PDB file of C-alpha atoms in Angstrom:
ATOM      1  CA  VAL A1425       0.000   0.000   0.000  1.00 95.00           C
ATOM      2  CA  PRO A1426       2.235   2.834  -1.261  1.00 96.00           C
ATOM      3  CA  GLU A1427       0.042   5.489   0.340  1.00 97.00           C
ATOM      4  CA  HIS A1428       1.803   4.697   3.635  1.00 97.00           C
ATOM      5  CA  ALA A1429       5.191   5.796   2.277  1.00 97.00           C
ATOM      6  CA  GLU A1430       3.707   8.789   0.455  1.00 97.00           C
ATOM      7  CA  LEU A1431       2.002  10.043   3.603  1.00 98.00           C
ATOM      8  CA  ALA A1432       5.226   9.460   5.558  1.00 98.00           C
ATOM      9  CA  TRP A1433       6.948  11.979   3.261  1.00 97.00           C
ATOM     10  CA  ILE A1434       4.257  14.604   3.919  1.00 98.00           C
ATOM     11  CA  LEU A1435       4.367  14.008   7.678  1.00 98.00           C
ATOM     12  CA  GLY A1436       8.168  14.062   7.598  1.00 97.00           C
ATOM     13  CA  CYS A1437       7.965  17.618   6.295  1.00 96.00           C
ATOM     14  CA  LEU A1438       6.103  18.550   9.500  1.00 96.00           C
ATOM     15  CA  THR A1439       8.534  16.781  11.860  1.00 97.00           C
ATOM     16  CA  ASN A1440      11.729  18.367  13.145  1.00 95.00           C
ATOM     17  CA  VAL A1441      14.944  16.371  13.342  1.00 95.00           C
ATOM     18  CA  PRO A1442      15.779  17.121  17.021  1.00 95.00           C
ATOM     19  CA  ARG A1443      12.511  15.458  18.050  1.00 94.00           C
ATOM     20  CA  LEU A1444      13.479  12.255  16.223  1.00 95.00           C
ATOM     21  CA  LEU A1445      17.003  12.320  17.627  1.00 93.00           C
ATOM     22  CA  ARG A1446      15.589  12.270  21.165  1.00 92.00           C
ATOM     23  CA  LEU A1447      13.734   8.983  20.699  1.00 92.00           C
ATOM     24  CA  PRO A1448      15.417   6.261  22.797  1.00 86.00           C
ATOM     25  CA  GLN A1449      15.153   3.566  20.108  1.00 82.00           C
ATOM     26  CA  TRP A1450      17.231   5.720  17.741  1.00 86.00           C
ATOM     27  CA  LYS A1451      19.840   6.381  20.419  1.00 83.00           C
ATOM     28  CA  MET A1452      20.134   2.687  21.323  1.00 78.00           C
ATOM     29  CA  LYS A1453      20.272   1.332  17.786  1.00 77.00           C
ATOM     30  CA  ARG A1454      22.661   3.995  16.582  1.00 77.00           C
ATOM     31  CA  ALA A1455      24.994   3.201  19.459  1.00 74.00           C
ATOM     32  CA  SER A1456      24.811  -0.531  18.702  1.00 71.00           C
ATOM     33  CA  GLN A1457      25.585   0.101  15.014  1.00 66.00           C
ATOM     34  CA  ASN A1458      28.828   1.963  15.667  1.00 70.00           C
ATOM     35  CA  ASN A1459      27.337   5.369  14.870  1.00 69.00           C
ATOM     36  CA  GLU A1460      26.169   4.224  11.455  1.00 74.00           C
ATOM     37  CA  GLY A1461      22.458   4.880  11.946  1.00 80.00           C
ATOM     38  CA  THR A1462      20.693   5.413   8.628  1.00 88.00           C
ATOM     39  CA  VAL A1463      18.128   7.997   7.554  1.00 92.00           C
ATOM     40  CA  GLY A1464      15.548   5.205   7.300  1.00 92.00           C
ATOM     41  CA  LEU A1465      16.184   4.228  10.902  1.00 89.00           C
ATOM     42  CA  LEU A1466      15.856   7.841  12.034  1.00 93.00           C
ATOM     43  CA  THR A1467      12.599   8.494  10.168  1.00 95.00           C
ATOM     44  CA  TYR A1468      10.964   5.118  10.822  1.00 95.00           C
ATOM     45  CA  PRO A1469       8.784   6.596  13.627  1.00 96.00           C
ATOM     46  CA  VAL A1470       7.312   8.997  11.044  1.00 98.00           C
ATOM     47  CA  LEU A1471       6.381   6.012   8.875  1.00 98.00           C
ATOM     48  CA  GLN A1472       4.769   4.451  11.959  1.00 97.00           C
ATOM     49  CA  ALA A1473       2.762   7.646  12.392  1.00 98.00           C
ATOM     50  CA  ALA A1474       1.659   7.394   8.758  1.00 98.00           C
ATOM     51  CA  ASP A1475       0.603   3.770   9.322  1.00 97.00           C
ATOM     52  CA  ILE A1476      -1.668   4.961  12.128  1.00 98.00           C
ATOM     53  CA  LEU A1477      -2.988   8.256  10.783  1.00 98.00           C
ATOM     54  CA  LEU A1478      -3.711   7.055   7.249  1.00 98.00           C
ATOM     55  CA  TYR A1479      -6.691   5.115   8.619  1.00 98.00           C
ATOM     56  CA  LYS A1480      -7.786   7.898  10.996  1.00 98.00           C
ATOM     57  CA  SER A1481      -7.139   5.511  13.881  1.00 97.00           C
ATOM     58  CA  THR A1482      -8.491   6.576  17.253  1.00 97.00           C
ATOM     59  CA  HIS A1483      -6.904   3.892  19.475  1.00 97.00           C
ATOM     60  CA  VAL A1484      -3.676   1.931  19.008  1.00 96.00           C
ATOM     61  CA  PRO A1485      -2.556  -1.156  20.972  1.00 93.00           C
ATOM     62  CA  VAL A1486       1.119  -0.631  21.807  1.00 89.00           C
ATOM     63  CA  GLY A1487       3.794  -2.016  24.066  1.00 83.00           C
ATOM     64  CA  GLU A1488       5.303   0.188  26.730  1.00 82.00           C
ATOM     65  CA  ASP A1489       8.427   0.723  24.612  1.00 81.00           C
ATOM     66  CA  GLN A1490       6.353   2.212  21.772  1.00 88.00           C
ATOM     67  CA  VAL A1491       4.502   4.830  23.810  1.00 91.00           C
ATOM     68  CA  LEU A1492       6.957   7.587  22.823  1.00 93.00           C
ATOM     69  CA  HIS A1493       6.469   6.714  19.154  1.00 94.00           C
ATOM     70  CA  LEU A1494       2.712   6.989  19.553  1.00 96.00           C
ATOM     71  CA  GLU A1495       3.194  10.345  21.260  1.00 96.00           C
ATOM     72  CA  LEU A1496       5.084  11.431  18.145  1.00 97.00           C
ATOM     73  CA  ALA A1497       2.105  10.355  16.021  1.00 98.00           C
ATOM     74  CA  GLN A1498      -0.177  12.383  18.307  1.00 98.00           C
ATOM     75  CA  ASP A1499       2.013  15.465  17.943  1.00 97.00           C
ATOM     76  CA  ILE A1500       2.206  15.084  14.165  1.00 98.00           C
ATOM     77  CA  ALA A1501      -1.587  14.757  13.952  1.00 98.00           C
ATOM     78  CA  GLN A1502      -1.995  17.977  15.931  1.00 98.00           C
ATOM     79  CA  LEU A1503       0.592  19.799  13.791  1.00 97.00           C
ATOM     80  CA  PHE A1504      -1.192  18.701  10.624  1.00 98.00           C
ATOM     81  CA  ASN A1505      -4.588  19.724  12.007  1.00 98.00           C
ATOM     82  CA  LYS A1506      -3.248  23.138  13.019  1.00 97.00           C
ATOM     83  CA  LYS A1507      -1.568  23.769   9.653  1.00 97.00           C
ATOM     84  CA  TYR A1508      -4.447  22.604   7.458  1.00 97.00           C
ATOM     85  CA  ARG A1509      -7.692  21.799   9.276  1.00 96.00           C
ATOM     86  CA  GLU A1510      -9.046  19.342  11.827  1.00 97.00           C
ATOM     87  CA  PHE A1511      -8.561  16.132   9.907  1.00 98.00           C
ATOM     88  CA  PHE A1512      -6.802  13.432  11.928  1.00 98.00           C
ATOM     89  CA  PRO A1513      -8.133  12.109  15.245  1.00 98.00           C
ATOM     90  CA  VAL A1514      -5.416  12.236  17.908  1.00 98.00           C
ATOM     91  CA  PRO A1515      -4.885   8.506  18.596  1.00 97.00           C
ATOM     92  CA  LYS A1516      -4.841   7.159  22.134  1.00 97.00           C
ATOM     93  CA  ALA A1517      -2.706   4.284  23.419  1.00 94.00           C
ATOM     94  CA  ILE A1518      -4.162   0.966  24.520  1.00 94.00           C
ATOM     95  CA  LEU A1519      -1.627  -0.575  26.900  1.00 89.00           C
ATOM     96  CA  SER A1520      -1.783  -4.218  27.926  1.00 77.00           C
ATOM     97  CA  THR A1521      -1.600  -5.198  31.592  1.00 71.00           C
ATOM     98  CA  THR A1522       1.753  -6.882  30.905  1.00 69.00           C
ATOM     99  CA  LYS A1523       4.658  -4.502  31.210  1.00 66.00           C
ATOM    100  CA  LYS A1524       7.772  -4.669  29.081  1.00 79.00           C
ATOM    101  CA  ILE A1525       9.289  -8.188  28.896  1.00 91.00           C
ATOM    102  CA  LYS A1526      13.005  -8.097  29.607  1.00 94.00           C
ATOM    103  CA  SER A1527      15.914 -10.067  28.172  1.00 96.00           C
ATOM    104  CA  LEU A1528      16.591 -13.406  29.866  1.00 97.00           C
ATOM    105  CA  ARG A1529      20.319 -12.666  29.794  1.00 96.00           C
ATOM    106  CA  ASP A1530      20.189  -9.001  30.816  1.00 95.00           C
ATOM    107  CA  PRO A1531      16.970  -8.150  32.683  1.00 95.00           C
ATOM    108  CA  THR A1532      17.785  -4.435  32.586  1.00 91.00           C
ATOM    109  CA  VAL A1533      16.946  -4.232  28.859  1.00 89.00           C
ATOM    110  CA  LYS A1534      13.902  -5.355  26.892  1.00 88.00           C
ATOM    111  CA  MET A1535      13.685  -8.730  25.167  1.00 92.00           C
ATOM    112  CA  SER A1536      14.427  -8.194  21.482  1.00 88.00           C
ATOM    113  CA  LYS A1537      14.361 -10.323  18.325  1.00 87.00           C
ATOM    114  CA  SER A1538      17.560  -8.604  17.200  1.00 82.00           C
ATOM    115  CA  ASP A1539      19.518  -9.486  20.364  1.00 87.00           C
ATOM    116  CA  PRO A1540      22.747 -11.251  19.286  1.00 88.00           C
ATOM    117  CA  GLN A1541      22.569 -13.480  22.377  1.00 93.00           C
ATOM    118  CA  LYS A1542      20.400 -16.410  21.303  1.00 94.00           C
ATOM    119  CA  LEU A1543      19.588 -17.333  24.907  1.00 96.00           C
ATOM    120  CA  ALA A1544      18.196 -13.869  25.620  1.00 97.00           C
ATOM    121  CA  THR A1545      14.983 -14.098  23.604  1.00 97.00           C
ATOM    122  CA  VAL A1546      12.209 -16.681  23.535  1.00 97.00           C
ATOM    123  CA  ASN A1547      10.667 -17.109  20.103  1.00 96.00           C
ATOM    124  CA  ILE A1548       7.171 -18.470  19.531  1.00 95.00           C
ATOM    125  CA  VAL A1549       8.540 -21.113  17.143  1.00 95.00           C
ATOM    126  CA  ASP A1550      11.205 -22.350  19.586  1.00 96.00           C
ATOM    127  CA  SER A1551      11.036 -26.049  20.415  1.00 96.00           C
ATOM    128  CA  PRO A1552      10.203 -27.087  23.995  1.00 97.00           C
ATOM    129  CA  ASP A1553      13.838 -28.068  24.543  1.00 97.00           C
ATOM    130  CA  GLU A1554      15.034 -24.651  23.372  1.00 97.00           C
ATOM    131  CA  ILE A1555      12.580 -22.879  25.677  1.00 98.00           C
ATOM    132  CA  VAL A1556      13.641 -24.985  28.670  1.00 98.00           C
ATOM    133  CA  LEU A1557      17.324 -24.233  27.956  1.00 98.00           C
ATOM    134  CA  LYS A1558      16.708 -20.492  27.699  1.00 98.00           C
ATOM    135  CA  PHE A1559      14.850 -20.335  30.998  1.00 98.00           C
ATOM    136  CA  ARG A1560      17.361 -22.590  32.734  1.00 97.00           C
ATOM    137  CA  LYS A1561      20.102 -20.135  31.693  1.00 97.00           C
ATOM    138  CA  ALA A1562      18.043 -17.050  32.588  1.00 97.00           C
ATOM    139  CA  VAL A1563      19.906 -14.570  34.768  1.00 96.00           C
ATOM    140  CA  THR A1564      18.497 -14.261  38.300  1.00 95.00           C
ATOM    141  CA  ASP A1565      20.451 -13.667  41.551  1.00 94.00           C
ATOM    142  CA  PHE A1566      21.697 -15.431  44.667  1.00 93.00           C
ATOM    143  CA  THR A1567      18.390 -15.344  46.556  1.00 93.00           C
ATOM    144  CA  SER A1568      16.338 -18.487  45.987  1.00 93.00           C
ATOM    145  CA  GLU A1569      12.905 -17.146  46.994  1.00 95.00           C
ATOM    146  CA  VAL A1570      10.472 -16.099  44.250  1.00 97.00           C
ATOM    147  CA  THR A1571       9.511 -12.456  44.785  1.00 96.00           C
ATOM    148  CA  TYR A1572       8.469  -9.503  42.633  1.00 96.00           C
ATOM    149  CA  ASP A1573      10.793  -6.518  42.966  1.00 96.00           C
ATOM    150  CA  PRO A1574      11.638  -5.124  39.474  1.00 94.00           C
ATOM    151  CA  ASP A1575      14.220  -2.685  40.834  1.00 94.00           C
ATOM    152  CA  GLY A1576      15.909  -4.892  43.409  1.00 96.00           C
ATOM    153  CA  ARG A1577      15.494  -8.294  41.687  1.00 96.00           C
ATOM    154  CA  PRO A1578      14.978  -7.613  37.955  1.00 96.00           C
ATOM    155  CA  GLY A1579      15.791 -11.160  36.787  1.00 97.00           C
ATOM    156  CA  VAL A1580      13.309 -13.024  38.980  1.00 97.00           C
ATOM    157  CA  SER A1581      10.728 -10.274  38.543  1.00 96.00           C
ATOM    158  CA  ASN A1582      10.997 -10.676  34.773  1.00 96.00           C
ATOM    159  CA  LEU A1583      10.241 -14.390  35.131  1.00 97.00           C
ATOM    160  CA  VAL A1584       7.212 -13.542  37.272  1.00 97.00           C
ATOM    161  CA  SER A1585       5.997 -11.066  34.624  1.00 95.00           C
ATOM    162  CA  ILE A1586       6.376 -13.666  31.870  1.00 96.00           C
ATOM    163  CA  HIS A1587       4.603 -16.290  33.994  1.00 97.00           C
ATOM    164  CA  ALA A1588       1.699 -13.903  34.621  1.00 95.00           C
ATOM    165  CA  ALA A1589       1.508 -12.931  30.942  1.00 93.00           C
ATOM    166  CA  VAL A1590       1.258 -16.476  29.563  1.00 95.00           C
ATOM    167  CA  THR A1591      -1.111 -17.792  32.250  1.00 96.00           C
ATOM    168  CA  GLY A1592      -3.401 -14.781  32.583  1.00 93.00           C
ATOM    169  CA  LEU A1593      -2.824 -14.723  36.340  1.00 94.00           C
ATOM    170  CA  SER A1594      -2.050 -11.601  38.329  1.00 94.00           C
ATOM    171  CA  ILE A1595       1.405 -11.044  39.812  1.00 95.00           C
ATOM    172  CA  LYS A1596      -0.084 -11.698  43.254  1.00 96.00           C
ATOM    173  CA  GLU A1597      -1.617 -15.019  42.121  1.00 97.00           C
ATOM    174  CA  VAL A1598       1.658 -16.109  40.512  1.00 97.00           C
ATOM    175  CA  LEU A1599       3.578 -15.386  43.718  1.00 97.00           C
ATOM    176  CA  HIS A1600       0.999 -17.279  45.776  1.00 96.00           C
ATOM    177  CA  GLN A1601       1.283 -20.347  43.523  1.00 95.00           C
ATOM    178  CA  SER A1602       5.079 -20.173  43.603  1.00 95.00           C
ATOM    179  CA  ALA A1603       5.454 -19.940  47.379  1.00 94.00           C
ATOM    180  CA  GLY A1604       8.079 -22.395  48.614  1.00 94.00           C
ATOM    181  CA  LEU A1605       9.775 -22.844  45.222  1.00 96.00           C
ATOM    182  CA  ASP A1606      13.398 -21.895  44.735  1.00 95.00           C
ATOM    183  CA  THR A1607      14.335 -19.970  41.591  1.00 96.00           C
ATOM    184  CA  ALA A1608      15.870 -23.023  39.877  1.00 95.00           C
ATOM    185  CA  HIS A1609      12.590 -24.945  40.100  1.00 97.00           C
ATOM    186  CA  TYR A1610      10.588 -21.833  39.366  1.00 97.00           C
ATOM    187  CA  LYS A1611      12.418 -21.341  36.063  1.00 98.00           C
ATOM    188  CA  MET A1612      11.112 -24.716  34.920  1.00 98.00           C
ATOM    189  CA  VAL A1613       7.569 -23.821  36.007  1.00 97.00           C
ATOM    190  CA  VAL A1614       7.749 -20.686  33.863  1.00 98.00           C
ATOM    191  CA  ALA A1615       9.274 -22.618  30.966  1.00 98.00           C
ATOM    192  CA  GLU A1616       6.434 -25.174  31.048  1.00 98.00           C
ATOM    193  CA  SER A1617       3.841 -22.395  31.140  1.00 98.00           C
ATOM    194  CA  VAL A1618       5.432 -20.732  28.108  1.00 98.00           C
ATOM    195  CA  ILE A1619       5.616 -24.066  26.245  1.00 98.00           C
ATOM    196  CA  LYS A1620       1.933 -24.707  26.954  1.00 98.00           C
ATOM    197  CA  LYS A1621       0.947 -21.230  25.779  1.00 97.00           C
ATOM    198  CA  PHE A1622       3.042 -21.318  22.604  1.00 97.00           C
ATOM    199  CA  ALA A1623       2.318 -24.927  21.522  1.00 97.00           C
ATOM    200  CA  PRO A1624      -0.973 -24.320  19.634  1.00 97.00           C
ATOM    201  CA  ILE A1625       0.382 -21.091  18.117  1.00 97.00           C
ATOM    202  CA  ARG A1626       3.562 -22.844  16.959  1.00 96.00           C
ATOM    203  CA  GLU A1627       1.524 -25.656  15.409  1.00 96.00           C
ATOM    204  CA  GLU A1628      -0.704 -23.174  13.575  1.00 96.00           C
ATOM    205  CA  ILE A1629       2.362 -21.308  12.254  1.00 96.00           C
ATOM    206  CA  LYS A1630       3.841 -24.582  11.026  1.00 94.00           C
ATOM    207  CA  LYS A1631       0.579 -25.499   9.290  1.00 94.00           C
ATOM    208  CA  LEU A1632       0.299 -22.092   7.628  1.00 94.00           C
ATOM    209  CA  GLN A1633       3.918 -22.144   6.456  1.00 94.00           C
ATOM    210  CA  GLU A1634       3.187 -25.351   4.564  1.00 96.00           C
ATOM    211  CA  ASP A1635       0.462 -23.607   2.531  1.00 95.00           C
ATOM    212  CA  LYS A1636       2.285 -20.726   0.831  1.00 95.00           C
ATOM    213  CA  SER A1637      -0.505 -20.068  -1.667  1.00 97.00           C
ATOM    214  CA  HIS A1638      -2.955 -19.484   1.195  1.00 96.00           C
ATOM    215  CA  LEU A1639      -0.555 -17.042   2.866  1.00 96.00           C
ATOM    216  CA  ILE A1640      -0.063 -15.115  -0.373  1.00 97.00           C
ATOM    217  CA  LYS A1641      -3.845 -14.928  -0.805  1.00 97.00           C
ATOM    218  CA  VAL A1642      -4.247 -13.588   2.747  1.00 97.00           C
ATOM    219  CA  LEU A1643      -1.611 -10.927   2.075  1.00 96.00           C
ATOM    220  CA  GLU A1644      -3.178  -9.915  -1.223  1.00 97.00           C
ATOM    221  CA  ASP A1645      -6.676  -9.729   0.285  1.00 98.00           C
ATOM    222  CA  GLY A1646      -5.369  -7.723   3.220  1.00 97.00           C
ATOM    223  CA  ALA A1647      -3.542  -5.269   0.963  1.00 97.00           C
ATOM    224  CA  GLU A1648      -6.682  -4.801  -1.129  1.00 97.00           C
ATOM    225  CA  LYS A1649      -8.828  -4.083   1.942  1.00 97.00           C
ATOM    226  CA  ALA A1650      -6.225  -1.688   3.313  1.00 97.00           C
ATOM    227  CA  LYS A1651      -6.000   0.131  -0.006  1.00 97.00           C
ATOM    228  CA  GLU A1652      -9.778   0.545  -0.137  1.00 98.00           C
ATOM    229  CA  LEU A1653      -9.588   2.363   3.197  1.00 97.00           C
ATOM    230  CA  ALA A1654      -6.362   4.262   2.546  1.00 98.00           C
ATOM    231  CA  VAL A1655      -6.838   5.671  -0.952  1.00 98.00           C
ATOM    232  CA  PRO A1656      -9.842   7.957  -0.345  1.00 98.00           C
ATOM    233  CA  ILE A1657      -8.307   9.326   2.856  1.00 98.00           C
ATOM    234  CA  TYR A1658      -4.971   9.932   1.144  1.00 98.00           C
ATOM    235  CA  GLN A1659      -6.713  11.726  -1.724  1.00 97.00           C
ATOM    236  CA  GLU A1660      -8.234  14.112   0.822  1.00 97.00           C
ATOM    237  CA  ILE A1661      -4.764  14.676   2.300  1.00 98.00           C
ATOM    238  CA  ARG A1662      -3.320  15.424  -1.162  1.00 97.00           C
ATOM    239  CA  GLN A1663      -5.975  18.065  -1.682  1.00 97.00           C
ATOM    240  CA  LEU A1664      -5.404  19.604   1.745  1.00 97.00           C
ATOM    241  CA  VAL A1665      -1.638  19.974   1.265  1.00 97.00           C
ATOM    242  CA  GLY A1666      -1.986  21.214  -2.317  1.00 96.00           C
ATOM    243  CA  PHE A1667      -0.719  18.240  -4.313  1.00 93.00           C
ATOM    244  CA  GLN A1668      -3.865  18.376  -6.446  1.00 78.00           C
TER     245      GLN A1668
END
């Protein structure tokens, strides 16, 4: 749907560079790439804003780490509305009850697909053995009791958060169930809960991957539906900014 990229250019002309440079994701990724951050990496949050605003979205489900990017989309919407006319709704965040999931190897940073440490991130398609290994190697501390203290005990607290997320239990309920367990045994409890949660999803992914024609059809149908929504809105935007 090329209207996404075209709108991103328009919105980019309303966005100042210092604002983008302040975003933490840019700072982190640029630092990890030896100061070789690209223009595309810098302006990606503007493309995210275009993804949202092109459909006049009012509410957006986001993770905690994306809240600042959504705030950028809100600011861009308001800038556009002020410069032209009231056109975009200012989208609100829908945050899940689960906070940011942290790396299993460094519980001070978020879990990331791009983490070079393979044991740091649990993938949905991981085998049960791989999941068990990752949780067995998860960084905790020298206290064996299972408690929830994100500042004082980030490693164990991260396991508790993951356990609560995959079971649907509250932190308090997880701690109650885990009373009397040491962290070594608790890691395996969390691993089994994750395996149970991911098993049907992993099987569905495997089944879908074996039917490429179906996946292509889903993508094509989705693109067509998106284009039906996007094109008339983008045409209005073109008229507002003077492209036609």
